Short mmCIF file of C-alpha atoms in Angstrom, two decimals:
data_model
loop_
_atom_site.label_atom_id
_atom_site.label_comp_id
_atom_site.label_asym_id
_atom_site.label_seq_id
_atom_site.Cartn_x
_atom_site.Cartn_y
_atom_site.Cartn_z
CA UNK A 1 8.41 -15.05 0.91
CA UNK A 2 12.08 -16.03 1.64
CA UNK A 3 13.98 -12.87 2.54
CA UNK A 4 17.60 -12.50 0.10
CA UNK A 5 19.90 -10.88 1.73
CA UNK A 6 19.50 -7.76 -0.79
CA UNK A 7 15.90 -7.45 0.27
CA UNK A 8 17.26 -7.54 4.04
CA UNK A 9 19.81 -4.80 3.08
CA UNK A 10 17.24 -2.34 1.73
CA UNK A 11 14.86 -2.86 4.13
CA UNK A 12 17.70 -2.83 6.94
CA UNK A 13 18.89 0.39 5.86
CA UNK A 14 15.67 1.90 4.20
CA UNK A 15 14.23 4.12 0.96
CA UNK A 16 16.39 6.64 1.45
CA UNK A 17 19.24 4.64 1.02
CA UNK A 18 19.34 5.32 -2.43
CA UNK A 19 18.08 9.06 -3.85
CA UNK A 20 18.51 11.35 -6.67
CA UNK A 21 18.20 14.73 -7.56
CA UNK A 22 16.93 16.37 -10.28
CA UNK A 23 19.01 19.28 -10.48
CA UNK A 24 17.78 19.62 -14.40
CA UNK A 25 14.67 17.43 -15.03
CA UNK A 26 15.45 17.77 -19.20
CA UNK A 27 19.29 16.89 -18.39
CA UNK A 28 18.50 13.80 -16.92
CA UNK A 29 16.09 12.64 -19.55
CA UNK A 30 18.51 13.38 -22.15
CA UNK A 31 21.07 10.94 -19.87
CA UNK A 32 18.53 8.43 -19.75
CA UNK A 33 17.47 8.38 -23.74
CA UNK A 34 21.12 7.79 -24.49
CA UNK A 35 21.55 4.89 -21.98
CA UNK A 36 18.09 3.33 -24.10
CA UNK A 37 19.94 4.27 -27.15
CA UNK A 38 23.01 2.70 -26.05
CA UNK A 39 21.19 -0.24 -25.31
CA UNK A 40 19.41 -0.39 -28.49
CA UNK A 41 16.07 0.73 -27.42
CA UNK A 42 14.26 3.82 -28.84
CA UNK A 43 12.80 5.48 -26.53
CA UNK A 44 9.54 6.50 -28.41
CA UNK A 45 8.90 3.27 -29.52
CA UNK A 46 7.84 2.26 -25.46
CA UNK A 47 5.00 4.95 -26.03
CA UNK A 48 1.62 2.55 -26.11
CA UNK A 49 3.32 -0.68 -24.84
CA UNK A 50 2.97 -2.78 -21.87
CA UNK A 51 6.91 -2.27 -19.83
CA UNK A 52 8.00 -4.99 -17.11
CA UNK A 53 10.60 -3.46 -14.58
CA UNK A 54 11.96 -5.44 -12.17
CA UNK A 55 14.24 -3.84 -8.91
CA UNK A 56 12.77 -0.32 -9.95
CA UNK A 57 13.71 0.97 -6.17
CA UNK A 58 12.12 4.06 -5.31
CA UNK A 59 11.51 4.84 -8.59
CA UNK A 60 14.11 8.01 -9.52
CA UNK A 61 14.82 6.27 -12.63
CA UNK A 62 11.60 4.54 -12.91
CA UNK A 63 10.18 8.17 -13.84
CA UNK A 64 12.22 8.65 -17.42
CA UNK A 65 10.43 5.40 -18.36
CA UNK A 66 6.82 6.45 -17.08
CA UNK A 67 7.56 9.89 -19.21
CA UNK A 68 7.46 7.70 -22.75
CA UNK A 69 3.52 6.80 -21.65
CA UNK A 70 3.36 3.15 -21.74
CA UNK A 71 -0.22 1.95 -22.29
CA UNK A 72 1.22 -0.38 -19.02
CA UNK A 73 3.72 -0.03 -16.35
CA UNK A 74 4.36 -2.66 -13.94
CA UNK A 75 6.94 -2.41 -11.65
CA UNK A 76 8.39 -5.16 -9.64
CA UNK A 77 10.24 -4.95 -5.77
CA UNK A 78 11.29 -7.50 -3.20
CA UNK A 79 11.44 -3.91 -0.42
CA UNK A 80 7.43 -3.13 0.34
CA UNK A 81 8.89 0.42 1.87
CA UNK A 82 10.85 0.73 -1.72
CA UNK A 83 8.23 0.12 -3.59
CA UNK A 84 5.36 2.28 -2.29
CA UNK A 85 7.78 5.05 -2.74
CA UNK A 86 8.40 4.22 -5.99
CA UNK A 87 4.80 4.31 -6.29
CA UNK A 88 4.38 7.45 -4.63
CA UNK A 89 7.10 9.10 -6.87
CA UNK A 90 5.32 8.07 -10.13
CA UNK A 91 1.54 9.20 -8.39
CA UNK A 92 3.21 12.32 -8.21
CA UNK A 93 5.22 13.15 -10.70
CA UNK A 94 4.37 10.08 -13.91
CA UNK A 95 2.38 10.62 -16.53
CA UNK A 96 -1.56 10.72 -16.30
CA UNK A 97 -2.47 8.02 -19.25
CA UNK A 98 -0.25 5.50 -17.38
CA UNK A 99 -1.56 2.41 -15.90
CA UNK A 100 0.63 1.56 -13.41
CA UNK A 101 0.77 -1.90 -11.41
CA UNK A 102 3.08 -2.12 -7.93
CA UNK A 103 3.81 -5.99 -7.15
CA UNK A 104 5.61 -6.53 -3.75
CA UNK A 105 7.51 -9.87 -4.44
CA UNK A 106 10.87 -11.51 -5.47
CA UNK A 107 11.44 -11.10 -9.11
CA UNK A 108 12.19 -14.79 -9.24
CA UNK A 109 8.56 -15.42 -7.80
CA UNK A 110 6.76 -12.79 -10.09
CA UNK A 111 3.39 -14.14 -12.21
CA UNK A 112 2.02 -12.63 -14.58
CA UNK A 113 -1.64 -12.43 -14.26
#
């Protein structure tokens, strides 16, 4: 895989270059729901489908979206460290009827299988 320099950053300067707390779990999700609305997506219309997310770091943000119980999850990273935390955040805190799918590559060289 060609390293970008992005992927060299993260990985230079590691997961925890990037964090969030949850100071209010509900005040975040009600953040969240109005940056979907403000994008034009309703939130509880991603209940039952199949999401795509590409860059989803360590997944603070990734967990809003694993909340609305897609039937599928699959989350995309260039950073291998980045990404199994991301994966470890949503083992421990996502929903249980999730199927989740971790793919360690470039977004650009991403297949669907």
């Amino acid at each position: 895989m060609e390293r970008q320099p992005y992927v060299t950053f993260y990985e230079e300067h590691g997961v925890n270059l990037v964090s969030r707390e949850y100071q209010d779990l509900s005040r975040f999700f009600e953040a969240r729901t109005y940056l979907f609305l403000s994008l034009g997506v309703v939130p509880s219309l991603l209940q039952g489908k199949e999401i795509l997310e590409f860059g989803p770091g360590a997944g603070h943000n990734s967990v809003f979206t694993d909340s609305l119980n897609p039937a599928r999850y699959v989350l995309v990273d260039g950073g291998g460290e980045i990404l199994q935390a991301c994966s470890d955040r949503l083992t421990s805190s996502g929903g249980t009827n999730v199927k989740r799918e971790f793919n360690h590559c470039l977004f650009d060289q991403y297949q669907t299988g």
